[in-house]
Amino acid sequence: LQKNLITIYGKGKIDRVISTFSEYRFPLYDDPVSGGGASPAAPVTSSPKELVKTANRHRDQSTNSKSAPLTPFISLGIHHILIGSDHIAFLLGILLIVRNLKNLIWVVTSFTLAHSITLLLAALGLLSLPAGITESLIALTIVWIGVENLFFPHPGGRWRITFLLGLIHGVGFAYTFEATGIAGWDLILATVSFNLGVEIGQMLILVLVYPLLLLISKSTRLDHGTVRYGSWFLILLGTYWFLQRTGIL
């Protein structure tokens, strides 16, 4: 994969991307307590809750601002999508049969709109599902995408099923906001900021993967093999996650 990316983008750019993600840092925000100076960049930890704690701490310390700091939630959204293997698998599964740029835009837009709706509803407490059920359903969305790639490949209409399945993923995103103590207008702003971070993370993946898929599509045999074996892998992976999350395994 790295060799193919180097072929497309050049070794210098890929080395910079790898270096960036190996020591990923997110800028925070101006600290109103210390007079507006920028606080030092914070490393992403294995627990995204640290970013939420940072946002809440600075919100509580701030006496001049009525809104929660937003940048940490953008960082949290980026972090969430980049470490969310199930969300990445779903996104890659969608891209396997989408080559046309217009179809890609429709698919990405429908997924964004869908998970934005349920993310906001769940964050506001208007929609609630047990985490175990939601995570199991997310695993099944990956299985379905693999099945659809193999037996019902319709790239032009993929945005419809992507919208429906994206509604489930939005509920999964919302669990990040548990125990933050954010309410009212701050919750809406934080949710929008988190969603923006998710979109940034998705675009990073798309920018890297889509050109590679276009390169693969130049070879019909290689393209068919990628779709076939990639889809079967998604079916097996999603099935494993489903059995694991339902307690069967």
XYZ file of C-alpha atoms in Angstrom:
249
model
C 0.000 0.000 0.000
C 2.780 2.423 0.933
C 4.598 1.735 -2.348
C 1.439 2.436 -4.344
C 0.833 5.659 -2.458
C 4.435 6.715 -3.101
C 3.872 6.056 -6.805
C 0.833 8.343 -6.785
C 1.906 11.120 -4.428
C 5.712 10.906 -4.282
C 7.922 9.678 -1.460
C 8.322 13.069 0.195
C 4.581 13.624 0.721
C 3.950 10.098 1.998
C 6.876 10.346 4.438
C 5.380 13.571 5.797
C 1.941 11.940 6.187
C 3.409 8.945 8.019
C 5.466 11.220 10.232
C 2.408 13.334 11.021
C 0.255 10.399 12.074
C 3.018 8.662 14.018
C 3.232 11.684 16.313
C -0.186 13.205 15.768
C -0.805 16.485 17.587
C -3.912 18.596 17.726
C -3.727 22.309 18.522
C -5.998 23.291 21.354
C -7.290 26.824 21.681
C -6.564 30.188 23.184
C -6.555 29.996 26.960
C -8.755 32.797 28.287
C -7.399 32.335 31.794
C -3.802 33.045 30.859
C -4.634 36.120 28.832
C -5.403 34.639 25.451
C -2.065 32.971 24.691
C -2.210 29.757 22.736
C -1.781 26.691 24.839
C 0.745 24.041 23.743
C -0.344 21.269 21.437
C -1.677 18.213 23.201
C -0.882 14.674 22.075
C -3.709 12.321 21.316
C -3.880 9.756 24.053
C -5.297 6.267 23.928
C -8.345 7.662 25.727
C -10.322 10.351 23.873
C -11.909 11.264 27.219
C -8.760 13.269 27.975
C -9.670 15.762 25.255
C -13.183 16.042 26.643
C -11.820 16.601 30.148
C -9.542 19.319 28.784
C -12.460 21.070 27.113
C -14.586 20.894 30.239
C -11.756 22.098 32.485
C -11.083 25.153 30.381
C -14.781 25.832 30.050
C -15.143 25.810 33.827
C -12.086 28.043 34.295
C -13.239 30.583 31.732
C -15.095 33.560 33.203
C -15.303 35.623 30.022
C -16.753 33.064 27.612
C -20.146 31.420 27.834
C -19.350 28.761 25.242
C -17.319 25.590 25.599
C -14.012 25.547 23.694
C -14.707 23.941 20.338
C -11.316 22.955 18.946
C -10.837 19.992 21.323
C -14.077 18.518 20.023
C -12.877 18.869 16.433
C -9.742 17.038 17.531
C -11.882 14.432 19.254
C -13.865 13.851 16.039
C -10.678 13.392 13.997
C -9.277 11.025 16.597
C -12.526 9.055 16.783
C -12.737 8.364 13.043
C -9.033 7.551 12.659
C -9.084 4.945 15.439
C -12.585 3.673 14.611
C -11.781 0.544 12.626
C -15.459 -0.260 12.053
C -16.220 3.208 10.663
C -13.133 3.040 8.427
C -14.128 -0.446 7.200
C -17.612 0.853 6.345
C -16.171 3.827 4.468
C -13.716 1.675 2.500
C -16.491 -0.787 1.675
C -18.554 2.031 0.198
C -15.635 3.157 -1.941
C -14.892 -0.296 -3.362
C -17.436 0.025 -6.184
C -17.601 3.819 -6.438
C -15.264 5.220 -9.085
C -17.260 8.107 -10.532
C -16.551 11.388 -8.752
C -20.201 12.492 -8.917
C -21.345 9.254 -7.293
C -18.622 9.626 -4.668
C -19.856 13.111 -3.767
C -23.431 11.828 -3.427
C -22.305 8.930 -1.236
C -20.137 11.037 1.077
C -22.831 13.725 1.346
C -25.546 11.204 2.218
C -23.371 9.550 4.871
C -22.468 12.937 6.356
C -26.081 14.084 6.462
C -27.303 10.814 7.978
C -24.818 10.530 10.816
C -25.117 14.266 11.503
C -28.865 13.873 12.100
C -28.662 10.938 14.506
C -25.515 12.246 16.192
C -27.272 15.474 17.125
C -30.511 13.734 18.159
C -28.637 11.251 20.333
C -26.426 13.953 21.866
C -29.558 15.936 22.782
C -31.117 12.866 24.370
C -33.910 12.617 21.797
C -32.659 9.281 20.458
C -31.222 6.502 22.536
C -30.142 2.919 21.920
C -28.105 0.620 24.170
C -24.451 0.751 23.189
C -24.274 -3.010 22.660
C -27.150 -2.955 20.177
C -25.751 0.039 18.309
C -22.273 -1.455 18.000
C -23.737 -4.765 16.812
C -25.826 -2.958 14.190
C -22.741 -1.065 13.001
C -21.021 -4.424 12.469
C -23.998 -5.580 10.393
C -23.782 -2.449 8.214
C -20.285 -3.578 7.240
C -21.572 -7.053 6.396
C -24.335 -5.575 4.234
C -21.956 -3.311 2.319
C -19.823 -6.349 1.479
C -22.888 -8.327 0.368
C -24.155 -5.434 -1.720
C -20.751 -5.036 -3.405
C -20.808 -8.689 -4.464
C -24.430 -9.281 -5.394
C -26.171 -5.900 -5.844
C -23.546 -3.507 -7.198
C -25.310 -0.243 -8.062
C -22.806 2.611 -7.621
C -25.289 5.219 -8.829
C -27.814 4.377 -6.133
C -25.366 3.655 -3.340
C -26.106 6.962 -1.638
C -29.561 5.689 -0.597
C -28.345 2.692 1.404
C -25.414 4.743 2.654
C -27.856 7.270 4.120
C -29.865 4.573 5.910
C -26.804 2.841 7.321
C -25.199 6.171 8.185
C -28.057 6.837 10.605
C -26.808 3.917 12.714
C -23.213 5.152 12.663
C -24.343 8.555 13.930
C -25.741 6.977 17.090
C -22.390 5.252 17.582
C -20.566 8.582 17.289
C -22.800 10.073 19.984
C -21.498 7.818 22.761
C -18.374 9.970 22.818
C -20.400 12.698 24.542
C -21.421 10.573 27.519
C -20.442 12.035 30.894
C -19.169 15.323 29.442
C -21.662 17.391 31.421
C -22.260 19.665 28.418
C -25.794 20.919 27.923
C -27.864 23.451 26.001
C -26.262 25.559 23.300
C -22.778 24.349 24.277
C -23.849 20.778 23.509
C -25.047 21.752 20.034
C -21.819 23.632 19.268
C -19.690 20.790 20.622
C -21.648 18.244 18.572
C -21.248 20.265 15.379
C -17.536 20.668 16.100
C -17.132 16.946 16.746
C -18.946 16.175 13.505
C -16.637 18.556 11.644
C -13.695 16.621 13.054
C -15.252 13.367 11.842
C -15.555 14.863 8.350
C -11.926 15.975 8.381
C -10.895 12.446 9.324
C -13.040 10.988 6.560
C -11.567 13.339 3.982
C -8.045 12.324 5.019
C -8.987 8.710 4.309
C -10.697 9.553 1.015
C -7.776 11.633 -0.243
C -5.435 8.699 0.328
C -7.656 5.829 -0.818
C -9.664 7.187 -3.776
C -6.668 7.860 -6.081
C -5.364 4.385 -5.270
C -8.691 2.828 -6.274
C -8.666 4.824 -9.510
C -5.218 3.437 -10.250
C -6.412 -0.110 -9.541
C -9.468 0.375 -11.786
C -7.201 0.711 -14.831
C -6.709 -3.043 -14.670
C -10.059 -4.842 -15.038
C -8.718 -8.053 -13.530
C -7.128 -6.280 -10.586
C -10.226 -4.153 -10.062
C -12.564 -7.155 -9.991
C -10.215 -8.969 -7.623
C -10.066 -5.980 -5.294
C -13.858 -5.690 -5.143
C -14.391 -9.435 -4.734
C -11.782 -10.215 -2.090
C -12.179 -6.876 -0.353
C -15.934 -7.428 -0.038
C -15.553 -10.953 1.290
C -13.055 -9.652 3.827
C -15.600 -7.036 4.966
C -18.310 -9.697 5.284
C -16.074 -11.900 7.441
C -14.799 -8.965 9.499
C -18.281 -7.552 10.092
C -19.600 -11.007 11.019
C -16.768 -11.495 13.503
C -17.434 -8.095 15.102
C -21.163 -8.855 15.278
C -20.614 -12.201 16.997
C -18.090 -10.629 19.336
C -20.306 -7.667 20.264
C -23.374 -9.816 20.839
C -21.411 -12.046 23.201
C -21.594 -15.138 21.027
C -17.797 -15.221 20.750
